[in-house]
PDB file of C-alpha atoms in Angstrom:
ATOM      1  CA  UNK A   1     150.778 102.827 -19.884  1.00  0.00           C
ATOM      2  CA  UNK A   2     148.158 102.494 -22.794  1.00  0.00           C
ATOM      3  CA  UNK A   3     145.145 101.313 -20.038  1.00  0.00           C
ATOM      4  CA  UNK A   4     146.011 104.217 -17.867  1.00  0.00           C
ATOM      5  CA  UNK A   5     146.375 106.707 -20.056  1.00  0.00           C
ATOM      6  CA  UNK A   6     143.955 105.710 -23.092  1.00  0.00           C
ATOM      7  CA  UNK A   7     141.673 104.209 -21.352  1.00  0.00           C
ATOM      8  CA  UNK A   8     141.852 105.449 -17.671  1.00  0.00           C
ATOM      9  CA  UNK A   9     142.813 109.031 -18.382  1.00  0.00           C
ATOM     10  CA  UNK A  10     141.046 109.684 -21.743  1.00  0.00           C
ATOM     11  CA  UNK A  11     137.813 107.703 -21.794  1.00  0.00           C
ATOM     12  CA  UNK A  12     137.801 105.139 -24.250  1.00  0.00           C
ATOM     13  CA  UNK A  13     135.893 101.756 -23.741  1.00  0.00           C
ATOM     14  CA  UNK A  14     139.502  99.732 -23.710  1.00  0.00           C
ATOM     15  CA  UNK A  15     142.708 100.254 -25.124  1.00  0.00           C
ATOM     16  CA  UNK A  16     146.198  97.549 -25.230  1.00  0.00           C
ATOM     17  CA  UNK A  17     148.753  96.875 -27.771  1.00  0.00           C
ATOM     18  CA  UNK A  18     148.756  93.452 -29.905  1.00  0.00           C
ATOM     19  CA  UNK A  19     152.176  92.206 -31.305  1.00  0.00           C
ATOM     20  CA  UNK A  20     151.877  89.370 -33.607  1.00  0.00           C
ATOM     21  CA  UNK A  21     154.119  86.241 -34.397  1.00  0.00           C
ATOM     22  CA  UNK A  22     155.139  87.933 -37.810  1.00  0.00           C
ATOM     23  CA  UNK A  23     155.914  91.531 -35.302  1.00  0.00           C
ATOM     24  CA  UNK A  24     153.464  93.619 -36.770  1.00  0.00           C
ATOM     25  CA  UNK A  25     152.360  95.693 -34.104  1.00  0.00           C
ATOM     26  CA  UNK A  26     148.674  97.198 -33.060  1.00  0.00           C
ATOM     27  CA  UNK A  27     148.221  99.732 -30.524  1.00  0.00           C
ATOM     28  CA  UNK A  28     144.322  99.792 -30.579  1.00  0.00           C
ATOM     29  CA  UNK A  29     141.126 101.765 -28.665  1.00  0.00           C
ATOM     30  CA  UNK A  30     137.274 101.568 -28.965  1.00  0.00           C
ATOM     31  CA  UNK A  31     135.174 104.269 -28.127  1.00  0.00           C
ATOM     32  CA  UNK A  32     137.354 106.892 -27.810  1.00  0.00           C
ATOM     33  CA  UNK A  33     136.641 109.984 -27.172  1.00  0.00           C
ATOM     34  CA  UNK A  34     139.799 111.322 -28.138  1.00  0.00           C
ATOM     35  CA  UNK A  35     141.761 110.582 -31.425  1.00  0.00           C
ATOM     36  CA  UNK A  36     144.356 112.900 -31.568  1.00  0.00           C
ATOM     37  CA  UNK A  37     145.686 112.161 -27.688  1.00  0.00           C
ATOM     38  CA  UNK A  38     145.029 108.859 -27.875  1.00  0.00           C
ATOM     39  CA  UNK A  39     147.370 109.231 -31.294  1.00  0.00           C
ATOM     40  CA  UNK A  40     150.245 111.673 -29.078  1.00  0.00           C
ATOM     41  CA  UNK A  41     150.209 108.663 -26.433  1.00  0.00           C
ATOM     42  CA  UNK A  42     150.659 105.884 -28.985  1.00  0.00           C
ATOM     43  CA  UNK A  43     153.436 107.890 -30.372  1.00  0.00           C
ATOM     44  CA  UNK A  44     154.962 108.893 -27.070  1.00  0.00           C
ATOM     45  CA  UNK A  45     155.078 105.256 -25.899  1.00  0.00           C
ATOM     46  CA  UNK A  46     158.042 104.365 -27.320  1.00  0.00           C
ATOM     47  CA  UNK A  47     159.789 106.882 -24.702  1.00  0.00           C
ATOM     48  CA  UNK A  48     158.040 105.370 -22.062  1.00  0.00           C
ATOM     49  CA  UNK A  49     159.360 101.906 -22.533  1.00  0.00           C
ATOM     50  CA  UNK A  50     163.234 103.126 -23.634  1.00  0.00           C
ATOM     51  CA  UNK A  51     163.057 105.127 -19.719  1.00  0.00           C
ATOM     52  CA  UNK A  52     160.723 102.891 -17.527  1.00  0.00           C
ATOM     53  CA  UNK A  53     162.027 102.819 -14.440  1.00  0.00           C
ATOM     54  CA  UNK A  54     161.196  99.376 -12.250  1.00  0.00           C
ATOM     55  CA  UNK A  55     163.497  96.472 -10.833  1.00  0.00           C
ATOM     56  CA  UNK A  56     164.034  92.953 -12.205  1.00  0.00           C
ATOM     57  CA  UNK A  57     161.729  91.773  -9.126  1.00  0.00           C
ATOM     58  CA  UNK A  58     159.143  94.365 -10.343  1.00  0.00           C
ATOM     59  CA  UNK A  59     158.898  92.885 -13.889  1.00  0.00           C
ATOM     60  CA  UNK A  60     158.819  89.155 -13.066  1.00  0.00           C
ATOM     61  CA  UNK A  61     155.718  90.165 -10.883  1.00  0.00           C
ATOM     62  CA  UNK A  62     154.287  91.530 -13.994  1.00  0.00           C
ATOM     63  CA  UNK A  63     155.608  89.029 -16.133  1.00  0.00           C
ATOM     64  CA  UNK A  64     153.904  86.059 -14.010  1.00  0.00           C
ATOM     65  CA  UNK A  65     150.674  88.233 -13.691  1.00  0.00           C
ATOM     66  CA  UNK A  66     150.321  88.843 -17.443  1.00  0.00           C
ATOM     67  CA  UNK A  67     151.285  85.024 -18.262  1.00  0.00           C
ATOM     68  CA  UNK A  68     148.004  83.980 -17.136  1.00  0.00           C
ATOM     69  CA  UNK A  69     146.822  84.254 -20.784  1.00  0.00           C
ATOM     70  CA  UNK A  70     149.177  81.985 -22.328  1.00  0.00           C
ATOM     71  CA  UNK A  71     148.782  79.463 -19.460  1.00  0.00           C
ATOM     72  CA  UNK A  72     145.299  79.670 -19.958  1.00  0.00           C
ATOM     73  CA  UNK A  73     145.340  78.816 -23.605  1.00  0.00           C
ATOM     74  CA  UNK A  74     145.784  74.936 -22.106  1.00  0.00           C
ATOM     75  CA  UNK A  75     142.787  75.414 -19.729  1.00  0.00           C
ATOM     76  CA  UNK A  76     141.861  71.630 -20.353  1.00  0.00           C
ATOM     77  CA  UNK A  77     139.134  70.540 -18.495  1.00  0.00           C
ATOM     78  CA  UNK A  78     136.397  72.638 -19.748  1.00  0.00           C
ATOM     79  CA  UNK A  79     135.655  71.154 -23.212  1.00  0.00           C
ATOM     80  CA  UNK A  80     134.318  74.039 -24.722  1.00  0.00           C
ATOM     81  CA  UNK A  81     137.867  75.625 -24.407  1.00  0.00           C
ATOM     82  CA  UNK A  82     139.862  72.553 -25.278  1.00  0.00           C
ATOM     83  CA  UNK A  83     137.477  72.758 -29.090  1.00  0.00           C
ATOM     84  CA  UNK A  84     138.505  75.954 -29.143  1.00  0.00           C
ATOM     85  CA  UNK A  85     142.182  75.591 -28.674  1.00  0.00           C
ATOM     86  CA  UNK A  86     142.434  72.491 -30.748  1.00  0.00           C
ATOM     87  CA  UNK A  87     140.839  74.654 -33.668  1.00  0.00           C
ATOM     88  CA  UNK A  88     143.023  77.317 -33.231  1.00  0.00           C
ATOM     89  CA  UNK A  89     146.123  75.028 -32.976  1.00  0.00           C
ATOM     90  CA  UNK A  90     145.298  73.134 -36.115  1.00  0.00           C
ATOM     91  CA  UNK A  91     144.327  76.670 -37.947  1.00  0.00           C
ATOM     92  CA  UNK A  92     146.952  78.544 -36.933  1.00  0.00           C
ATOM     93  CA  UNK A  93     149.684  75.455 -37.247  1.00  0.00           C
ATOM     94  CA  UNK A  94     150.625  76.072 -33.370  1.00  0.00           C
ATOM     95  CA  UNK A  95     151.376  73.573 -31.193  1.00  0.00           C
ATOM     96  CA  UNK A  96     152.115  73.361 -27.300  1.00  0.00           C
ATOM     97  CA  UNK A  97     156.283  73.730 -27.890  1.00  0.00           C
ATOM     98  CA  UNK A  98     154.964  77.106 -29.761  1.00  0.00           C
ATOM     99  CA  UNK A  99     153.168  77.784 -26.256  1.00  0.00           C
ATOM    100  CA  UNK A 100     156.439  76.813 -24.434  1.00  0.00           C
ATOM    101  CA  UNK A 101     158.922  78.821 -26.620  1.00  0.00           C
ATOM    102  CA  UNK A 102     156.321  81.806 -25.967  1.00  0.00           C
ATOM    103  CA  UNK A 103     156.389  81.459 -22.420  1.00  0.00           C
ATOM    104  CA  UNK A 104     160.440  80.502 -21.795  1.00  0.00           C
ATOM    105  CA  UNK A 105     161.201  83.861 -23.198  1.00  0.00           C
ATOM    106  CA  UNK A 106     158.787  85.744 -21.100  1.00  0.00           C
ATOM    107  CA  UNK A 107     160.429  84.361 -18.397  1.00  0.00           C
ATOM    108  CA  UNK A 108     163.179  85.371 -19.549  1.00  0.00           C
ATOM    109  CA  UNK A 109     162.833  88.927 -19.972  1.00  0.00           C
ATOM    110  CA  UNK A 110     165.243  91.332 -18.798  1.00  0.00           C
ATOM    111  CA  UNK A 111     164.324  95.120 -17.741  1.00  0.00           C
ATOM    112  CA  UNK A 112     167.037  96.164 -20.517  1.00  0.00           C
ATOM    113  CA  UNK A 113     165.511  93.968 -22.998  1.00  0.00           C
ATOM    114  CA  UNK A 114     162.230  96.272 -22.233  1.00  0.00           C
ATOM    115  CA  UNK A 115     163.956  99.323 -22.960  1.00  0.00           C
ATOM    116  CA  UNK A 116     165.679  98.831 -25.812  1.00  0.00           C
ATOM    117  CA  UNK A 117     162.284  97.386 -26.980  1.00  0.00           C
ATOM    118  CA  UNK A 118     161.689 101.150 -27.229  1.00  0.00           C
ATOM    119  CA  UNK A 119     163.525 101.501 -29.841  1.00  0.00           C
ATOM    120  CA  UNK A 120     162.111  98.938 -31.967  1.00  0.00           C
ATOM    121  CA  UNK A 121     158.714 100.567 -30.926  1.00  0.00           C
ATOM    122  CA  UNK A 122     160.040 104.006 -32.033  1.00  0.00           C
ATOM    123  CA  UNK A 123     161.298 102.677 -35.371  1.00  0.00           C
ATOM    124  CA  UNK A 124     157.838 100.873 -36.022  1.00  0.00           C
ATOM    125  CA  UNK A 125     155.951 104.116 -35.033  1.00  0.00           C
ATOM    126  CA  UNK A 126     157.967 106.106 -37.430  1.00  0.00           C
ATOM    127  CA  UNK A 127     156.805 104.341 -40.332  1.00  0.00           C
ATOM    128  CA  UNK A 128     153.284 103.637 -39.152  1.00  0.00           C
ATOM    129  CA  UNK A 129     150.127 103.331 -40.663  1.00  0.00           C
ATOM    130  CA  UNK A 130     146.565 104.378 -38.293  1.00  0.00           C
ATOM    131  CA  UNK A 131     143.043 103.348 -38.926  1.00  0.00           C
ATOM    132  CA  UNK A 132     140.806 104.906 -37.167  1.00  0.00           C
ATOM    133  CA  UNK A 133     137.132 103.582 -36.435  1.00  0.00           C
ATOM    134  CA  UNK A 134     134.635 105.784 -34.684  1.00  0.00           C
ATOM    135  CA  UNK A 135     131.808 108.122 -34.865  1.00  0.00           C
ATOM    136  CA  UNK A 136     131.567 110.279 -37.546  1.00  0.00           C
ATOM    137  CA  UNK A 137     131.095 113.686 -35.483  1.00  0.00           C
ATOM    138  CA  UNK A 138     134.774 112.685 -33.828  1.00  0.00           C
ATOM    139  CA  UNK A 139     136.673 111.787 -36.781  1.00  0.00           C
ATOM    140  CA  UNK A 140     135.594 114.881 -38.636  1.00  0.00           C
ATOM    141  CA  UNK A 141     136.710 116.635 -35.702  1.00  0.00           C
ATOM    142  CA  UNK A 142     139.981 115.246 -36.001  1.00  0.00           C
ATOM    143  CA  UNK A 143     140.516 115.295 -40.176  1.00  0.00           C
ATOM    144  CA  UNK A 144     143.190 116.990 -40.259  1.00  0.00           C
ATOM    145  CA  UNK A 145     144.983 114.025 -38.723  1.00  0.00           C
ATOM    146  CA  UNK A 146     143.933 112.017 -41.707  1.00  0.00           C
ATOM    147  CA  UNK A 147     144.812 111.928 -45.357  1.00  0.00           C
ATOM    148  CA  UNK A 148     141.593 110.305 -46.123  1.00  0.00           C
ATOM    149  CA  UNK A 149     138.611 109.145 -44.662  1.00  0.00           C
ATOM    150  CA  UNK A 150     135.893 106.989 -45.681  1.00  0.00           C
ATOM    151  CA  UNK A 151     132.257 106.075 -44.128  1.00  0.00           C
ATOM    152  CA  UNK A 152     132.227 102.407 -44.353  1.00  0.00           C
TER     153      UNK A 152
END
């Protein structure tokens, strides 16, 4: 939804949604063209996921597509990449049952347990905080979104 429509539809360089471990949530652009849509689509996502429409079959497809990530974080073999992960383990006080965990609930994801994500989305939305990064000409174009804005 966010790649097609953000990215796709409206221009910007890439656009995707970050949940971390604690569940703060990111919904995130770069280069974009167009704040205040890209802001309507954030906000509008939240519908999207509470009436998406697709089959159990249809999400494990996606599900075993998108776990390539995850999987990948053991890509062992290629040294540079097991450093890497064995930093981030240590840093980040992961280990491979955190890995497992991750990946056992993926798996078990239910199309129902997608919608009523949706309204966790929509509750997180409601009391969001934005940041936006950009050129100067576009932000000014869109201050009236913004209670304050600062050249950094």
């Amino acid at each position: 939804y966010l790649f097609d429509n953000v990215r796709l539809k409206g221009g910007a360089y890439t656009a995707g949604a970050y949940i971390g471990k604690d569940l703060s949530m990111i919904l995130y652009s770069d280069s974009d063209p167009n704040v205040k849509k890209t802001l309507d689509i954030y906000f509008d996502s939240a519908k999207y996921i509470k009436n998406i429409k697709i089959n159990q079959n249809e999400l494990n497809n996606y599900i075993i597509k998108n776990s390539y990530e995850i999987i990948n974080q053991f890509n062992f073999g290629n040294k540079f990449m097991e450093a890497n992960e064995a930093i981030d383990l240590k840093i980040n006080n992961k280990n491979i049952e955190f890995y497992q965990n991750i990946l056992k609930e993926l798996f078990n994801t239910k199309v129902e347990d997608i919608n009523k994500f949706g309204d966790t989305l929509e509750e997180a939305l409601e009391d969001s905080v934005y940041s936006v990064q950009g050129d100067e000409v576009t932000i000014l174009n869109n201050k009236q979104l913004f209670d304050d804005i600062k050249k950094i």
